[in-house]
């Protein structure tokens, strides 16, 4: 067997490098996406884990506040609780180092004395820094940075570090450098240490803490300490073990990852067709060789092994290439992944990739499976071919023609199974059955491809014959006759197109929904927010500024907003407290049911709340239900007045009136953003300039116009989906190459026919036009089938997969412009794909072909 | 009138140079039925290819009614094949995706003419070869002899001056071969078309008015027959 492979398979692969490379690319793409996404996700996770564990140090339990934290008086309560051996207070801020540094920093306010038992900071000792540690404690503006961060930005001791904390611009002096060890490793070294008193003062948090880390006495039950502490602490303060944070983030990353993984499976799916094509090509090309081998006594299983072996070699090489590509892709996806984690949980800065052998195995395994699956049918055909039969071409074609009924029946059954799967509920919040249904739809359509090609071809045949005369007629007939080749190429392009069309419909429908939504809800003329607005930033706007706004000329109304993350059960959501009286009059919230004015009035007058659709789905709560919200005053049960559409967060939102918020969060005096409604004749630019003039030197805010904010939302939206577009384009290019591949194969099989045509007077141009027309026809039929398939898939994506994983309502719409553009793209690409085979078709002299006789 | 003058054609096979046609000079009169005989590899098919404009000689000239086809550009040569030559192959070489009638009409259709224009002629030719009933059949639905008769009809559709037949009976049993030769001889006579036949069958050659014997690329003897057409 080995000798057979060496003599036949390797030599053939060497002679048809281009074709082998194409298959290799198809498989590599699938593997790359799989490994890329998995590796990026696990790298982001491990970076997150490293941050969490290095920041937690030796802490066994953490008391964590939300929003603006909790009063420092609780520290005494916690320290004196049973079972607590040691405690240290912490303030945590995500700040933005001012330009030109422009990087996020995690600023930790610590109590150096009590902290020592928890974390081992290593300071760089030098003459210059002697006494630095001391000054770190005594000097109010002192900060310690990691050596890595300082080096990257050329910062030396005693240099100034400017940061944005909310709308404040703060200046610190670099007094000490930290080695990149222990807690300083968090966020890849983007850590700044200050004394806790300095932090409280600088960030207007006097008397408040974010976290208390705890060490427990030996032989104490952690569970009991947690229970005791919960009794002593307000409802919005959590007690948990450091690694509990990891479990929650894992779930979120899983949901995000699943969508991209589905994409990688589709790419692998295209790979199956490519391999099928390549092996079918090899079988056709080597009919004579198979026959001779069979005549010489080679067993059927050996022939099967020979061709399957070739498919496996291609699969294996594709997998190896895929691993390399995957790592490049992981590097690119890592940033996006880290950003998603940062948005909801903790600022994460992931730079290094974590390689897992298991992921690589999981990625390459399916590639080999794909290779086997793609190679199986043509290899089986090769092995079953009688020596006599192998001398004639067309045996495969006749077989497939006879089996069209059966193949279509299988397609129908697979589609029916797909429908059943789409009706199933999610598994652990994940749309597992939805993805199975997507796969079954793609598979079902592929099985239906031969029959559909015949059908569409029959409809198009008269049009082609009328428009393109004999060339059109022959292109259409040839296509119908070479179904076993053309249907596979068409199915492969159809799959890639279905993927492009379905995801485009999803994205464009989603985008259209968001556009309508932003037009309705972004009703104010100007929005003001703190300049240091980065993930997890909890700073507010200067109160003097907020108070001055109603008096500004041209301002009709001011809507103040306080945004704070809250935990409801296991769900992290955003709480938006707003001036509903203003919103009711000037703005809008899109509710899924009921009158918006009425709901807002109930929220204002009766202390009810509105929740977003996503949160409603996650918690299983709707209008009229009560929602339990942890507040500093205890867990409050509030009535849900309405459920509104919102596309800002994956976690969901709660909206309440400012008066309700102040009742439960009396300590929080922040306004995290403000919306201004102007007179109809006011000049927004003038108002903007006036606001700027009212600011102190040390304050920095973002002032955004209505239009800019809408544009920014759409920019972020488009950016989020850019990676998907790139992947789809690659899949289509690979599938188009599949058409080139198939046509070259078909031209080779029709060499004699082409010779006859030329012998009886066909010009080269006529033969070329025939081939190019056939390519265009294949592209067109792929488009028709891909569109039907894509629309079905998009319905599944929007109404099943999206609903189950995110719960957003997306208004389904098919953008005709997108379909038109796709059709042009496909026709242009497939006609271009026909050019090389068309050249090949006329490259041989008629006499050379005829001499075969 | 077809005139071949010092025609030579060589092929390179790997590192070996093969002389397929060597310095052949010949005249064939209009309407003549000529058979070129010889063993496999003697150069018969190559000679036919050169006369049919399927290939170009290395040296020498081929004049068909005074026009030197060796000097024609590719497009003109295609036109020559389409308008003046009909070819009949040993393996029939019908286009499998076209029906019998469409195969016959093919050279006409290649000129962009609609089938309506030529339908009458296709019908007449199919009647001549006794296949009118089978006009809607596809090649795989008819027998070898029938396929060759379709090929004869196709070769005559353009009213060519010259029909070249390469071993037309080589793939048929002797009875069918005989029928096919009868039809060819009769049509050649009726349409006053020059027929050149390459064959190694004595029986097939017996229908020809003149027989040329080829060996190693050259014509060794010429034999005129009174019985032939």
PDB file of N, CA and C in Angstrom, chain A residues 469-471 473-475 477-478 481 752-764 766 770 845-848 850-853, chain B residues 9 11 49 54-55 74 78 81-82 87 89-91 93-99 102 106-107 109-112 138 140 154 158 166:
ATOM      1  N   UNK A 469     -27.445  31.702 -28.679  1.00  0.00           N
ATOM      2  CA  UNK A 469     -27.482  30.751 -29.795  1.00  0.00           C
ATOM      3  C   UNK A 469     -26.887  29.396 -29.410  1.00  0.00           C
ATOM      4  N   UNK A 470     -26.115  28.826 -30.325  1.00  0.00           N
ATOM      5  CA  UNK A 470     -25.595  27.479 -30.120  1.00  0.00           C
ATOM      6  C   UNK A 470     -24.721  27.387 -28.864  1.00  0.00           C
ATOM      7  N   UNK A 471     -23.891  28.411 -28.646  1.00  0.00           N
ATOM      8  CA  UNK A 471     -22.993  28.380 -27.484  1.00  0.00           C
ATOM      9  C   UNK A 471     -23.797  28.287 -26.185  1.00  0.00           C
ATOM     10  N   UNK A 473     -26.855  27.165 -25.875  1.00  0.00           N
ATOM     11  CA  UNK A 473     -27.540  25.866 -25.821  1.00  0.00           C
ATOM     12  C   UNK A 473     -26.574  24.778 -25.347  1.00  0.00           C
ATOM     13  N   UNK A 474     -25.360  24.816 -25.903  1.00  0.00           N
ATOM     14  CA  UNK A 474     -24.408  23.768 -25.555  1.00  0.00           C
ATOM     15  C   UNK A 474     -23.905  23.921 -24.130  1.00  0.00           C
ATOM     16  N   UNK A 475     -23.689  25.179 -23.685  1.00  0.00           N
ATOM     17  CA  UNK A 475     -23.224  25.400 -22.307  1.00  0.00           C
ATOM     18  C   UNK A 475     -24.227  24.801 -21.337  1.00  0.00           C
ATOM     19  N   UNK A 477     -26.522  22.480 -21.954  1.00  0.00           N
ATOM     20  CA  UNK A 477     -26.611  21.016 -22.046  1.00  0.00           C
ATOM     21  C   UNK A 477     -25.414  20.352 -21.371  1.00  0.00           C
ATOM     22  N   UNK A 478     -24.238  20.911 -21.606  1.00  0.00           N
ATOM     23  CA  UNK A 478     -23.047  20.313 -20.986  1.00  0.00           C
ATOM     24  C   UNK A 478     -23.166  20.329 -19.470  1.00  0.00           C
ATOM     25  N   UNK A 481     -25.345  17.673 -18.234  1.00  0.00           N
ATOM     26  CA  UNK A 481     -24.811  16.338 -18.445  1.00  0.00           C
ATOM     27  C   UNK A 481     -23.683  15.993 -17.473  1.00  0.00           C
ATOM     28  N   UNK A 752     -12.222  15.782 -26.573  1.00  0.00           N
ATOM     29  CA  UNK A 752     -12.557  15.214 -27.884  1.00  0.00           C
ATOM     30  C   UNK A 752     -13.727  15.969 -28.514  1.00  0.00           C
ATOM     31  N   UNK A 753     -14.742  16.271 -27.681  1.00  0.00           N
ATOM     32  CA  UNK A 753     -15.877  17.025 -28.209  1.00  0.00           C
ATOM     33  C   UNK A 753     -15.402  18.360 -28.763  1.00  0.00           C
ATOM     34  N   UNK A 754     -14.508  18.985 -28.010  1.00  0.00           N
ATOM     35  CA  UNK A 754     -14.014  20.296 -28.443  1.00  0.00           C
ATOM     36  C   UNK A 754     -13.264  20.141 -29.761  1.00  0.00           C
ATOM     37  N   UNK A 755     -12.499  19.057 -29.866  1.00  0.00           N
ATOM     38  CA  UNK A 755     -11.785  18.775 -31.103  1.00  0.00           C
ATOM     39  C   UNK A 755     -12.756  18.633 -32.276  1.00  0.00           C
ATOM     40  N   UNK A 756     -13.844  17.905 -32.043  1.00  0.00           N
ATOM     41  CA  UNK A 756     -14.825  17.710 -33.111  1.00  0.00           C
ATOM     42  C   UNK A 756     -15.435  19.041 -33.517  1.00  0.00           C
ATOM     43  N   UNK A 757     -15.791  19.827 -32.477  1.00  0.00           N
ATOM     44  CA  UNK A 757     -16.396  21.126 -32.775  1.00  0.00           C
ATOM     45  C   UNK A 757     -15.477  21.945 -33.663  1.00  0.00           C
ATOM     46  N   UNK A 758     -14.197  21.938 -33.280  1.00  0.00           N
ATOM     47  CA  UNK A 758     -13.257  22.723 -34.084  1.00  0.00           C
ATOM     48  C   UNK A 758     -13.111  22.115 -35.482  1.00  0.00           C
ATOM     49  N   UNK A 759     -13.142  20.781 -35.544  1.00  0.00           N
ATOM     50  CA  UNK A 759     -12.994  20.123 -36.840  1.00  0.00           C
ATOM     51  C   UNK A 759     -14.151  20.461 -37.771  1.00  0.00           C
ATOM     52  N   UNK A 760     -15.351  20.615 -37.187  1.00  0.00           N
ATOM     53  CA  UNK A 760     -16.481  20.917 -38.061  1.00  0.00           C
ATOM     54  C   UNK A 760     -16.702  22.409 -38.212  1.00  0.00           C
ATOM     55  N   UNK A 761     -15.750  23.212 -37.713  1.00  0.00           N
ATOM     56  CA  UNK A 761     -15.794  24.623 -38.051  1.00  0.00           C
ATOM     57  C   UNK A 761     -16.031  25.596 -36.921  1.00  0.00           C
ATOM     58  N   UNK A 762     -16.015  25.121 -35.665  1.00  0.00           N
ATOM     59  CA  UNK A 762     -16.191  26.079 -34.567  1.00  0.00           C
ATOM     60  C   UNK A 762     -14.926  26.913 -34.440  1.00  0.00           C
ATOM     61  N   UNK A 763     -15.100  28.215 -34.215  1.00  0.00           N
ATOM     62  CA  UNK A 763     -13.916  29.054 -34.018  1.00  0.00           C
ATOM     63  C   UNK A 763     -13.478  28.930 -32.558  1.00  0.00           C
ATOM     64  N   UNK A 764     -12.218  29.309 -32.305  1.00  0.00           N
ATOM     65  CA  UNK A 764     -11.726  29.296 -30.916  1.00  0.00           C
ATOM     66  C   UNK A 764     -12.619  30.145 -30.032  1.00  0.00           C
ATOM     67  N   UNK A 766     -15.751  30.745 -30.318  1.00  0.00           N
ATOM     68  CA  UNK A 766     -17.017  30.069 -29.998  1.00  0.00           C
ATOM     69  C   UNK A 766     -16.826  29.046 -28.878  1.00  0.00           C
ATOM     70  N   UNK A 770     -18.412  29.299 -25.082  1.00  0.00           N
ATOM     71  CA  UNK A 770     -19.188  28.197 -24.520  1.00  0.00           C
ATOM     72  C   UNK A 770     -18.733  27.891 -23.089  1.00  0.00           C
ATOM     73  N   UNK A 845      -4.271  21.427 -30.403  1.00  0.00           N
ATOM     74  CA  UNK A 845      -4.589  21.397 -31.829  1.00  0.00           C
ATOM     75  C   UNK A 845      -5.616  20.297 -32.083  1.00  0.00           C
ATOM     76  N   UNK A 846      -6.482  20.554 -33.041  1.00  0.00           N
ATOM     77  CA  UNK A 846      -7.516  19.560 -33.345  1.00  0.00           C
ATOM     78  C   UNK A 846      -6.867  18.223 -33.696  1.00  0.00           C
ATOM     79  N   UNK A 847      -5.807  18.278 -34.483  1.00  0.00           N
ATOM     80  CA  UNK A 847      -5.205  17.027 -34.938  1.00  0.00           C
ATOM     81  C   UNK A 847      -4.642  16.227 -33.769  1.00  0.00           C
ATOM     82  N   UNK A 848      -4.167  16.935 -32.707  1.00  0.00           N
ATOM     83  CA  UNK A 848      -3.621  16.239 -31.538  1.00  0.00           C
ATOM     84  C   UNK A 848      -4.716  15.449 -30.845  1.00  0.00           C
ATOM     85  N   UNK A 850      -7.598  14.509 -32.185  1.00  0.00           N
ATOM     86  CA  UNK A 850      -8.133  13.467 -33.069  1.00  0.00           C
ATOM     87  C   UNK A 850      -7.172  12.293 -33.198  1.00  0.00           C
ATOM     88  N   UNK A 851      -5.886  12.567 -32.976  1.00  0.00           N
ATOM     89  CA  UNK A 851      -4.916  11.497 -33.135  1.00  0.00           C
ATOM     90  C   UNK A 851      -5.083  10.402 -32.074  1.00  0.00           C
ATOM     91  N   UNK A 852      -5.846  10.731 -31.033  1.00  0.00           N
ATOM     92  CA  UNK A 852      -6.108   9.733 -29.992  1.00  0.00           C
ATOM     93  C   UNK A 852      -6.690   8.460 -30.589  1.00  0.00           C
ATOM     94  N   UNK A 853      -7.311   8.649 -31.761  1.00  0.00           N
ATOM     95  CA  UNK A 853      -7.934   7.500 -32.379  1.00  0.00           C
ATOM     96  C   UNK A 853      -6.895   6.519 -32.855  1.00  0.00           C
TER      97      UNK A 853
ATOM     98  N   UNK B   9       5.447  16.476 -42.958  1.00  0.00           N
ATOM     99  CA  UNK B   9       5.005  16.781 -41.576  1.00  0.00           C
ATOM    100  C   UNK B   9       5.741  15.857 -40.629  1.00  0.00           C
ATOM    101  N   UNK B  11       6.596  14.927 -36.327  1.00  0.00           N
ATOM    102  CA  UNK B  11       6.179  15.100 -34.933  1.00  0.00           C
ATOM    103  C   UNK B  11       7.350  14.781 -34.048  1.00  0.00           C
ATOM    104  N   UNK B  49      -5.557  14.956 -42.018  1.00  0.00           N
ATOM    105  CA  UNK B  49      -5.604  16.149 -41.146  1.00  0.00           C
ATOM    106  C   UNK B  49      -5.080  17.364 -41.886  1.00  0.00           C
ATOM    107  N   UNK B  54      -6.870  20.617 -40.386  1.00  0.00           N
ATOM    108  CA  UNK B  54      -6.846  20.387 -38.943  1.00  0.00           C
ATOM    109  C   UNK B  54      -5.436  20.610 -38.398  1.00  0.00           C
ATOM    110  N   UNK B  55      -4.472  20.563 -39.257  1.00  0.00           N
ATOM    111  CA  UNK B  55      -3.071  20.696 -38.855  1.00  0.00           C
ATOM    112  C   UNK B  55      -2.325  21.391 -39.990  1.00  0.00           C
ATOM    113  N   UNK B  74      -5.396  31.456 -39.032  1.00  0.00           N
ATOM    114  CA  UNK B  74      -6.220  30.524 -38.241  1.00  0.00           C
ATOM    115  C   UNK B  74      -7.706  30.667 -38.508  1.00  0.00           C
ATOM    116  N   UNK B  78     -10.287  28.010 -40.177  1.00  0.00           N
ATOM    117  CA  UNK B  78     -11.528  27.546 -39.526  1.00  0.00           C
ATOM    118  C   UNK B  78     -12.690  27.651 -40.515  1.00  0.00           C
ATOM    119  N   UNK B  81     -12.536  24.929 -43.030  1.00  0.00           N
ATOM    120  CA  UNK B  81     -13.034  23.659 -42.487  1.00  0.00           C
ATOM    121  C   UNK B  81     -14.557  23.652 -42.457  1.00  0.00           C
ATOM    122  N   UNK B  82     -15.079  24.807 -42.032  1.00  0.00           N
ATOM    123  CA  UNK B  82     -16.528  24.867 -41.853  1.00  0.00           C
ATOM    124  C   UNK B  82     -17.264  24.850 -43.203  1.00  0.00           C
ATOM    125  N   UNK B  87     -15.934  16.095 -42.344  1.00  0.00           N
ATOM    126  CA  UNK B  87     -15.034  15.054 -41.826  1.00  0.00           C
ATOM    127  C   UNK B  87     -15.845  13.921 -41.187  1.00  0.00           C
ATOM    128  N   UNK B  89     -15.231  10.501 -38.816  1.00  0.00           N
ATOM    129  CA  UNK B  89     -14.191   9.859 -38.004  1.00  0.00           C
ATOM    130  C   UNK B  89     -14.494   8.389 -37.768  1.00  0.00           C
ATOM    131  N   UNK B  90     -13.443   7.671 -37.358  1.00  0.00           N
ATOM    132  CA  UNK B  90     -13.636   6.250 -37.054  1.00  0.00           C
ATOM    133  C   UNK B  90     -14.593   6.066 -35.866  1.00  0.00           C
ATOM    134  N   UNK B  91     -14.400   6.938 -34.824  1.00  0.00           N
ATOM    135  CA  UNK B  91     -15.242   6.790 -33.628  1.00  0.00           C
ATOM    136  C   UNK B  91     -16.439   7.735 -33.674  1.00  0.00           C
ATOM    137  N   UNK B  93     -17.537  10.393 -33.275  1.00  0.00           N
ATOM    138  CA  UNK B  93     -17.377  11.716 -32.658  1.00  0.00           C
ATOM    139  C   UNK B  93     -18.603  12.605 -32.782  1.00  0.00           C
ATOM    140  N   UNK B  94     -19.730  12.030 -32.405  1.00  0.00           N
ATOM    141  CA  UNK B  94     -20.925  12.880 -32.311  1.00  0.00           C
ATOM    142  C   UNK B  94     -20.859  13.582 -30.954  1.00  0.00           C
ATOM    143  N   UNK B  95     -21.500  14.744 -30.881  1.00  0.00           N
ATOM    144  CA  UNK B  95     -21.503  15.456 -29.599  1.00  0.00           C
ATOM    145  C   UNK B  95     -22.626  14.851 -28.757  1.00  0.00           C
ATOM    146  N   UNK B  96     -22.271  14.267 -27.597  1.00  0.00           N
ATOM    147  CA  UNK B  96     -23.258  13.482 -26.845  1.00  0.00           C
ATOM    148  C   UNK B  96     -24.446  14.279 -26.327  1.00  0.00           C
ATOM    149  N   UNK B  97     -24.260  15.592 -26.175  1.00  0.00           N
ATOM    150  CA  UNK B  97     -25.367  16.363 -25.591  1.00  0.00           C
ATOM    151  C   UNK B  97     -26.335  16.862 -26.654  1.00  0.00           C
ATOM    152  N   UNK B  98     -26.026  16.589 -27.932  1.00  0.00           N
ATOM    153  CA  UNK B  98     -26.923  17.047 -28.999  1.00  0.00           C
ATOM    154  C   UNK B  98     -27.683  15.862 -29.581  1.00  0.00           C
ATOM    155  N   UNK B  99     -28.916  16.114 -30.058  1.00  0.00           N
ATOM    156  CA  UNK B  99     -29.701  15.045 -30.666  1.00  0.00           C
ATOM    157  C   UNK B  99     -29.118  14.751 -32.052  1.00  0.00           C
ATOM    158  N   UNK B 102     -29.618  17.688 -34.271  1.00  0.00           N
ATOM    159  CA  UNK B 102     -28.753  18.811 -33.869  1.00  0.00           C
ATOM    160  C   UNK B 102     -27.302  18.546 -34.254  1.00  0.00           C
ATOM    161  N   UNK B 106     -25.038  20.861 -36.720  1.00  0.00           N
ATOM    162  CA  UNK B 106     -23.991  21.567 -35.964  1.00  0.00           C
ATOM    163  C   UNK B 106     -23.132  22.519 -36.808  1.00  0.00           C
ATOM    164  N   UNK B 107     -22.548  22.079 -37.940  1.00  0.00           N
ATOM    165  CA  UNK B 107     -21.697  23.009 -38.687  1.00  0.00           C
ATOM    166  C   UNK B 107     -22.457  24.253 -39.143  1.00  0.00           C
ATOM    167  N   UNK B 109     -25.164  25.481 -37.514  1.00  0.00           N
ATOM    168  CA  UNK B 109     -25.476  26.270 -36.317  1.00  0.00           C
ATOM    169  C   UNK B 109     -24.270  27.084 -35.881  1.00  0.00           C
ATOM    170  N   UNK B 110     -23.070  26.530 -36.108  1.00  0.00           N
ATOM    171  CA  UNK B 110     -21.856  27.253 -35.708  1.00  0.00           C
ATOM    172  C   UNK B 110     -21.720  28.566 -36.477  1.00  0.00           C
ATOM    173  N   UNK B 111     -22.399  28.642 -37.613  1.00  0.00           N
ATOM    174  CA  UNK B 111     -22.361  29.894 -38.374  1.00  0.00           C
ATOM    175  C   UNK B 111     -23.395  30.872 -37.848  1.00  0.00           C
ATOM    176  N   UNK B 112     -24.102  30.488 -36.795  1.00  0.00           N
ATOM    177  CA  UNK B 112     -25.086  31.383 -36.192  1.00  0.00           C
ATOM    178  C   UNK B 112     -26.422  31.337 -36.899  1.00  0.00           C
ATOM    179  N   UNK B 138     -30.683  10.780 -28.877  1.00  0.00           N
ATOM    180  CA  UNK B 138     -29.322  11.201 -28.542  1.00  0.00           C
ATOM    181  C   UNK B 138     -28.349  10.115 -28.983  1.00  0.00           C
ATOM    182  N   UNK B 140     -26.209   8.251 -27.609  1.00  0.00           N
ATOM    183  CA  UNK B 140     -26.093   6.998 -26.847  1.00  0.00           C
ATOM    184  C   UNK B 140     -27.330   6.106 -27.021  1.00  0.00           C
ATOM    185  N   UNK B 154     -23.758  14.783 -41.184  1.00  0.00           N
ATOM    186  CA  UNK B 154     -23.151  16.005 -40.657  1.00  0.00           C
ATOM    187  C   UNK B 154     -22.060  16.514 -41.616  1.00  0.00           C
ATOM    188  N   UNK B 158     -22.965  21.122 -45.088  1.00  0.00           N
ATOM    189  CA  UNK B 158     -22.536  22.404 -45.657  1.00  0.00           C
ATOM    190  C   UNK B 158     -22.261  22.331 -47.161  1.00  0.00           C
ATOM    191  N   UNK B 166     -11.914   9.140 -42.047  1.00  0.00           N
ATOM    192  CA  UNK B 166     -10.772   8.431 -41.454  1.00  0.00           C
ATOM    193  C   UNK B 166     -11.260   7.107 -40.875  1.00  0.00           C
TER     194      UNK B 166
END
